[in-house]
Coordinates of C-alpha atoms in Angstrom, one line a residue:
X5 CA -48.6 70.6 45.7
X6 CA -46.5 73.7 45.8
X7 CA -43.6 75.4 44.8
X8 CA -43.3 79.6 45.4
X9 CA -40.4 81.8 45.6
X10 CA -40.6 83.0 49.2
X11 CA -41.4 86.6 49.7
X12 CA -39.9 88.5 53.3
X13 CA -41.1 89.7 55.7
X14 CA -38.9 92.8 57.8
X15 CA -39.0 92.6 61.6
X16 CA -37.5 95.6 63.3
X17 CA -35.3 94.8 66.1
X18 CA -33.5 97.0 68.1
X19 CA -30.2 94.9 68.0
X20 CA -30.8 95.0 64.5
X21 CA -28.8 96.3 61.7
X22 CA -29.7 99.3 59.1
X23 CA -27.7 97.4 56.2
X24 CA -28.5 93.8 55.7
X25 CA -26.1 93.5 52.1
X26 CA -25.1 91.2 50.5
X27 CA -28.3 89.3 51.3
X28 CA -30.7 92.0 50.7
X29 CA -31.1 95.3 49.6
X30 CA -34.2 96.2 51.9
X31 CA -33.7 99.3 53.8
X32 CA -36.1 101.2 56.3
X33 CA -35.2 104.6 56.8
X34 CA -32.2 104.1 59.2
X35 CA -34.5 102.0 61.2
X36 CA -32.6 98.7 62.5
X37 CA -33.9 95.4 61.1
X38 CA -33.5 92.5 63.1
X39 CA -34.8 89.6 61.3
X40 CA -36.2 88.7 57.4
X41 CA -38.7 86.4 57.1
X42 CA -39.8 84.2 54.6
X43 CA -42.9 83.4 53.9
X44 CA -45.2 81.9 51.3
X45 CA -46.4 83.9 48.8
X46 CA -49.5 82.5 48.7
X47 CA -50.8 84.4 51.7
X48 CA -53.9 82.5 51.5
X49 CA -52.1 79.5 51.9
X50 CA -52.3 77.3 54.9
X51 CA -48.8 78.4 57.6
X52 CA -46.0 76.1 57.0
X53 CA -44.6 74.2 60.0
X54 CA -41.3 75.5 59.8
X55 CA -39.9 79.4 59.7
X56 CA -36.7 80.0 58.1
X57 CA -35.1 83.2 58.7
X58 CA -32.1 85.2 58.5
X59 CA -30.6 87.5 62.1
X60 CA -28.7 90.3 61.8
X61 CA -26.9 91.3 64.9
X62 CA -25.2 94.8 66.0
X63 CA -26.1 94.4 69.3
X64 CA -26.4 91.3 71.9
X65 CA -29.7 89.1 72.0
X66 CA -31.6 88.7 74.9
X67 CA -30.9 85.4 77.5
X68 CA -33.4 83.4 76.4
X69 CA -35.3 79.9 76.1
X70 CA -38.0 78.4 74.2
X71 CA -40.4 76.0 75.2
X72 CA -41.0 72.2 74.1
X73 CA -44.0 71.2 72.9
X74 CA -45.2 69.5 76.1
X75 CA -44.9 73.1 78.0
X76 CA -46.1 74.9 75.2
X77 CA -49.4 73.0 75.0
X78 CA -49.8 73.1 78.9
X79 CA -49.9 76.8 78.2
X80 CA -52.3 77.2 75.4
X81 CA -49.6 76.9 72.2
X82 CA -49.9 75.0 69.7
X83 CA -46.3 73.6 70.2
X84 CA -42.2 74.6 70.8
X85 CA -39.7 75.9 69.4
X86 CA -36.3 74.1 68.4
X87 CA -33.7 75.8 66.0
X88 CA -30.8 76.0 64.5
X89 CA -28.3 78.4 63.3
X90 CA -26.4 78.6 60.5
X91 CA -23.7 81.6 60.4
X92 CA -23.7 83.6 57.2
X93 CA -20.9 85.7 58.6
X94 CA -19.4 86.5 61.5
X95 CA -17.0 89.5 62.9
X96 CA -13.3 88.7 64.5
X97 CA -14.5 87.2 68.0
X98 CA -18.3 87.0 67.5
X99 CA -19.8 84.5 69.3
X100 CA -23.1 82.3 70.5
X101 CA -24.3 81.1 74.1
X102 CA -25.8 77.7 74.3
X103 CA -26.5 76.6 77.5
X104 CA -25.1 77.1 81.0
X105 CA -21.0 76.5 82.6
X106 CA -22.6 74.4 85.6
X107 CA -26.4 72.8 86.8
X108 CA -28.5 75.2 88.5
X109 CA -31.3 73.9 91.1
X110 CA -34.2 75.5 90.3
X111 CA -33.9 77.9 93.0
X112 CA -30.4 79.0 91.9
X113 CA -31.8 79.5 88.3
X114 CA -34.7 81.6 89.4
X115 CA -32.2 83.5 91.6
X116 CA -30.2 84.3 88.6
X117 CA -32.6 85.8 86.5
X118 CA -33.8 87.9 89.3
X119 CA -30.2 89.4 90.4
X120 CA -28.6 89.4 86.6
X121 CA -26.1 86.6 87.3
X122 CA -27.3 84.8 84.6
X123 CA -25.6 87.0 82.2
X124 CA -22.6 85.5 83.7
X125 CA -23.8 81.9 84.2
X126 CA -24.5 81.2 80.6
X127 CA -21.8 79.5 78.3
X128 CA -20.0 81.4 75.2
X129 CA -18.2 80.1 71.8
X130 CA -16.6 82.4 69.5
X131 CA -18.1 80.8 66.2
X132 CA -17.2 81.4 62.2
X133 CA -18.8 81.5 59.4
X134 CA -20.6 78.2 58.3
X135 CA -20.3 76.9 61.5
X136 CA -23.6 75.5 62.5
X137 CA -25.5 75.2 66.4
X138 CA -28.4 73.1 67.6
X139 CA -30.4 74.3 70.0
X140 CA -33.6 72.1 70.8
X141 CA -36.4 73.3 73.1
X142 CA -35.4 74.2 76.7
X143 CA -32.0 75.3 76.1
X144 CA -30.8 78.6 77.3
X145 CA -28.9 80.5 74.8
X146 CA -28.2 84.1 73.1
X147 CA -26.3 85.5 70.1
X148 CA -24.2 88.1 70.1
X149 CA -23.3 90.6 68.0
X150 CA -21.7 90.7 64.9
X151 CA -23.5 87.9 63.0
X152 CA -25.5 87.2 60.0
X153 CA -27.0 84.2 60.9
X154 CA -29.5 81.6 58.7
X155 CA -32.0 79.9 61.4
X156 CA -34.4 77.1 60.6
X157 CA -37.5 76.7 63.7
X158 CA -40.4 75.2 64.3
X159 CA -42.9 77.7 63.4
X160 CA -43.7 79.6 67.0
X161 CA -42.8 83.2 68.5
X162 CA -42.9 81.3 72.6
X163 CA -39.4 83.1 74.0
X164 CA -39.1 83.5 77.3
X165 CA -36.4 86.3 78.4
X166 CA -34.0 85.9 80.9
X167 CA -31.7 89.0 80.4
X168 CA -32.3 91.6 78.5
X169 CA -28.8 93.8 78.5
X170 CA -31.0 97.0 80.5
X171 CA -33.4 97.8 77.3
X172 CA -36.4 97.4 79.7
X173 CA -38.5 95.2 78.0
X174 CA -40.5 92.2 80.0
X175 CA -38.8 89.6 81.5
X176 CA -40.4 85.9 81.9
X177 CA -39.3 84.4 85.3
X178 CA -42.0 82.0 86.0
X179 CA -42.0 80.6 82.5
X180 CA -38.5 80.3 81.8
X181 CA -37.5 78.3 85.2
X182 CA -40.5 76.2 84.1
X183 CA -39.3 75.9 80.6
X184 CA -35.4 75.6 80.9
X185 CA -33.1 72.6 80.9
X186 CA -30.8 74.6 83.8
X187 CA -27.5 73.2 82.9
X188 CA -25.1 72.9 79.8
X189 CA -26.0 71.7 76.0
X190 CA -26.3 68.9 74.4
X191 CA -23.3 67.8 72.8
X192 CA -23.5 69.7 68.6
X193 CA -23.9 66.7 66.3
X194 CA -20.7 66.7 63.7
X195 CA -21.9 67.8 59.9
X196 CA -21.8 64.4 57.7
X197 CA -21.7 63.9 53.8
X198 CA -24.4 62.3 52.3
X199 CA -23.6 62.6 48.9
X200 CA -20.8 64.6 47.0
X201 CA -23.4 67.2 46.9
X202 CA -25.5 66.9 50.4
X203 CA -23.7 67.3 53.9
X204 CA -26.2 66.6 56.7
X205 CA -26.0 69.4 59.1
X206 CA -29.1 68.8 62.0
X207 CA -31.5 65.9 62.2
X208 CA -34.0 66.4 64.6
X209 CA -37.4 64.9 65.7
X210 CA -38.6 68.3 64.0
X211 CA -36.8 68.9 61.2
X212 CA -33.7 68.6 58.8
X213 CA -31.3 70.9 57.7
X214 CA -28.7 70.2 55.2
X215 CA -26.4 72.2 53.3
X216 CA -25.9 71.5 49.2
X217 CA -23.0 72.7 47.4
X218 CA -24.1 72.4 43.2
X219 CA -21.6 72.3 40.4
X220 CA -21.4 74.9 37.9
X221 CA -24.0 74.7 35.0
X222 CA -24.9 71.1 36.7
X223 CA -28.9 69.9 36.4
X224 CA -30.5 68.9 39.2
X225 CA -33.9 67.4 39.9
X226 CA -35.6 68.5 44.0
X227 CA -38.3 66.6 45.4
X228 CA -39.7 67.6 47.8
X229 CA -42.1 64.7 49.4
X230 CA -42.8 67.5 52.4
X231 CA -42.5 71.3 52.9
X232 CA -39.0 72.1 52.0
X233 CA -37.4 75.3 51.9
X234 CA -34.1 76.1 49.9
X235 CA -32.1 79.2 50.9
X236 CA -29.2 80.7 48.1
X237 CA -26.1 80.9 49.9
X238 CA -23.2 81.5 47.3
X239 CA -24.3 81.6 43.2
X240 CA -27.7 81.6 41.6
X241 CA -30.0 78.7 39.5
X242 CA -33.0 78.5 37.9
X243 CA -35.6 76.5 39.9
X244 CA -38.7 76.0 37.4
X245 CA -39.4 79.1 36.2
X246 CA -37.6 81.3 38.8
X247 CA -34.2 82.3 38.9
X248 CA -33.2 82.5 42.8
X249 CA -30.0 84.1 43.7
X250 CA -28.0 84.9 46.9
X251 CA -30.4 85.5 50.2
X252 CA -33.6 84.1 48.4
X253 CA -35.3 80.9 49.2
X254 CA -38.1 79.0 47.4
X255 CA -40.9 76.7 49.6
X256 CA -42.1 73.2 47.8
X257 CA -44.2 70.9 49.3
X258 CA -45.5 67.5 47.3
X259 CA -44.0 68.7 44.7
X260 CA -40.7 68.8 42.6
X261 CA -38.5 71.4 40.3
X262 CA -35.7 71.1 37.8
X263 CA -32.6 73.3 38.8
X264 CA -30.2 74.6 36.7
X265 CA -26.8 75.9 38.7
X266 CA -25.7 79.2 37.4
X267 CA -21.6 79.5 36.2
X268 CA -20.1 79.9 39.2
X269 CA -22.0 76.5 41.0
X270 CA -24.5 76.8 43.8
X271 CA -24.2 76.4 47.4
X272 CA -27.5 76.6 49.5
X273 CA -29.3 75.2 52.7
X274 CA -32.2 72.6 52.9
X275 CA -34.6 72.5 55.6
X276 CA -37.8 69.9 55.7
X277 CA -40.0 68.3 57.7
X278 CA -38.4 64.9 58.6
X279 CA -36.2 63.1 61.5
X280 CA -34.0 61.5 58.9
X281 CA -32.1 63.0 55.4
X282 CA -34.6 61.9 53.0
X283 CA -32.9 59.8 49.9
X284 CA -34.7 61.0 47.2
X285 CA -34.5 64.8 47.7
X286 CA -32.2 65.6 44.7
X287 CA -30.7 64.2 41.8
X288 CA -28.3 65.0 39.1
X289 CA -29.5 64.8 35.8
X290 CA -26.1 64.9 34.3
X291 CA -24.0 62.3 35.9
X292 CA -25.7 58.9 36.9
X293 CA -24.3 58.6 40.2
X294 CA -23.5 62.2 41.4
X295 CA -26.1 62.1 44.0
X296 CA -25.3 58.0 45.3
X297 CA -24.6 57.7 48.9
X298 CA -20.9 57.9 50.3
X299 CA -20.3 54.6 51.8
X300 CA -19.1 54.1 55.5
X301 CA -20.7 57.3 56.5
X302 CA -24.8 56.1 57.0
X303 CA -24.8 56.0 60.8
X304 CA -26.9 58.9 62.0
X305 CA -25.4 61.9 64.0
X306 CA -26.3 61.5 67.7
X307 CA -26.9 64.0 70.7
X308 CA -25.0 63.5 74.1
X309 CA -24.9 65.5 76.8
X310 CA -21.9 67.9 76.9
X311 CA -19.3 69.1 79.5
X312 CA -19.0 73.0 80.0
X313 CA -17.3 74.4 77.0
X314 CA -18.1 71.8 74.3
X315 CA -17.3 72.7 71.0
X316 CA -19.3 74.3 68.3
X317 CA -18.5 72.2 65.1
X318 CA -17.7 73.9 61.7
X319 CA -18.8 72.3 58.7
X320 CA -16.0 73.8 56.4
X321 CA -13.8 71.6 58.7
X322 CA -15.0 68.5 57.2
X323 CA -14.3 67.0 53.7

C-alpha cells in the first residue's frame, strides 16, 4: 500500500528549455532542461512500472524508435517502451512525427538512416494543446519544438536514434532496422467518456491513461487497485494530507485517498497499470451517480492500421 507525492527529477537536454513555468519553477543556471521526472519519494521503494514525465522542447528531438518487449529481452532488457503524449501546450505550427509517409524494405530503411533521408521520410502533424498521440513499441517518431508535453511509458531508457539534427551524438543503425515497424502508424484511438468526470484517452496492453476534469469544491474518493499516477493539469485539491497543484502528481498503489477539488475545479491525467479503464477508480462523494457510466459509449477504442497522414485526434473536440 502506497500513496506519496511524487518528487522530480531534472534531466538536462540539449533541446531543452531554461524556463519550464507554469509547471515548475526549477531552474538550473541557464542550463536547458529537457525532461522532469517523477519519482517515488520513497527512494527505497521498489521502481514502478510506469514513468510519467513532462518534455519541454525548444529544439527538435532526435528520429527515434523504441523497442518491444520481445527485442528488448533478446538484448538483455528487461522489456520496451510504449508511450504516449499528452500536449500541455503547444506554439502556432508545432508539431509531432509518428511513423513513416510510405513502407520501407529493410534495406531502404537502413539506407535512410545512413544518408539522412529519413528526416524526410518520416510523417508530420501540426498538433494543439490537449491533443493526445499513441505511439506503441516500434514506431518511428520525433517531437518538435515548441511543446510542453505530459508522457506516460513503460518504465525503460531503450531509444534507438535515427537522426539526430547534426549534434553528433551516437546513432543506432543496427538496432533500430531491427526494432522499427518501417512504415506509417497505427491509426490514434478517438478519446471516449466514461463518466461525466473520466474521458478515456489510451488503452493499451501496458497501460491506461485517462484524463479527469473535477468540479469545483466536489469530493471524490481514488482507488487505486494498481500503481496509479495523477498529474495536476488546471486547479489544485487535497489528496489525503497533500495539497497537489498544477505540474505535481501523486503515485498510489493498493491503496486509496479522499480528494477535495480546490474553487476553481480540477482537471488532471490518470495513468495505471491495466488494458482496460478500471470501474472503480473514482467516485463522487457528493452526488450518487456522478461517476455512473455514460450509456452507448462501452465499446473499447480500437487500433487500425493508418494511411499516410492520419489524423492526430484532439480530446477538446469531443463532448
Amino acid at each position: 500500500m502506497a500513496i506519496e507525492h511524487a518528487c522530480m527529477r531534472v534531466v538536462r537536454k540539449p533541446w531543452g528549455s531554461t524556463d519550464l513555468r507554469p509547471w515548475s519553477e526549477i531552474r538550473q543556471d541557464g542550463v536547458a532542461i529537457g525532461e522532469l521526472w517523477f519519482q517515488r519519494s520513497d527512494m527505497n521503494a521498489p521502481d514502478p512500472a510506469l514513468l510519467l514525465k513532462l518534455l519541454f522542447t525548444k529544439e527538435p528531438l532526435s528520429i527515434q524508435v523504441h523497442p518491444n518487449d520481445a527485442f528488448a529481452q533478446s538484448i538483455g532488457l528487461g522489456h520496451g517502451k510504449t508511450e504516449a503524449w499528452y500536449i500541455l501546450s503547444a506554439t502556432p505550427g508545432a508539431e509531432i512525427a509518428v511513423g513513416l509517409k510510405r513502407q520501407l524494405t529493410t534495406p531502404q530503411l537502413r539506407a535512410s538512416i545512413e544518408d539522412g533521408s529519413i528526416r524526410d521520410l518520416v510523417q508530420w502533424h501540426r498538433v494543439l494543446k490537449d491533443d493526445v498521440i499513441f505511439v506503441p513499441a516500434g514506431t518511428i517518431h520525433a517531437i518538435g519544438p515548441g511543446l510542453v508535453v505530459a508522457e506516460i511509458q513503460q518504465r525503460s531508457d531503450a531509444t534507438f536514434r535515427l537522426f539526430d539534427h547534426g549534434r553528433q551524438r551516437e546513432l543506432h543503425v543496427d538496432s533500430a532496422v531491427a526494432a522499427a515497424n518501417a512504415g506509417p502508424a497505427e491509426c490514434q484511438s478517438v478519446p471516449r467518456r466514461l463518466t461525466d468526470a473520466r474521458t478515456l484517452l489510451v488503452a493499451s496492453p501496458h497501460f491506461v491513461l485517462e484524463r479527469i476534469d473535477l468540479s469545483p469544491q466536489s469530493n471524490w474518493e481514488l482507488h487505486a487497485e494498481h500503481e496509479t499516477w495523477v498529474l495536476v493539469l488546471e486547479g489544485h485539491a487535497r489528496a489525503g494530507l497533500r495539497t497537489v497543484f498544477v505540474g505535481e502528481a501523486i503515485f498510489l498503489e493498493a491503496d486509496r485517498t479522499s480528494i477535495k477539488v480546490g474553487s476553481n475545479g480540477l482537471k488532471g491525467l490518470l495513468a495505471y497499470l491495466g488494458t482496460e479503464p478500471s470501474p472503480s477508480l473514482l467516485h463522487n462523494h457528493d452526488r450518487q451517480n456522478a461517476g455512473s457510466p455514460i450509456r452507448h459509449l462501452s465499446s473499447s477504442p480500437s487500433h487500425h492500421r493508418a494511411t499516410a497522414g492520419s489524423p492526430v485526434h484532439s480530446t477538446e473536440a469531443r463532448p
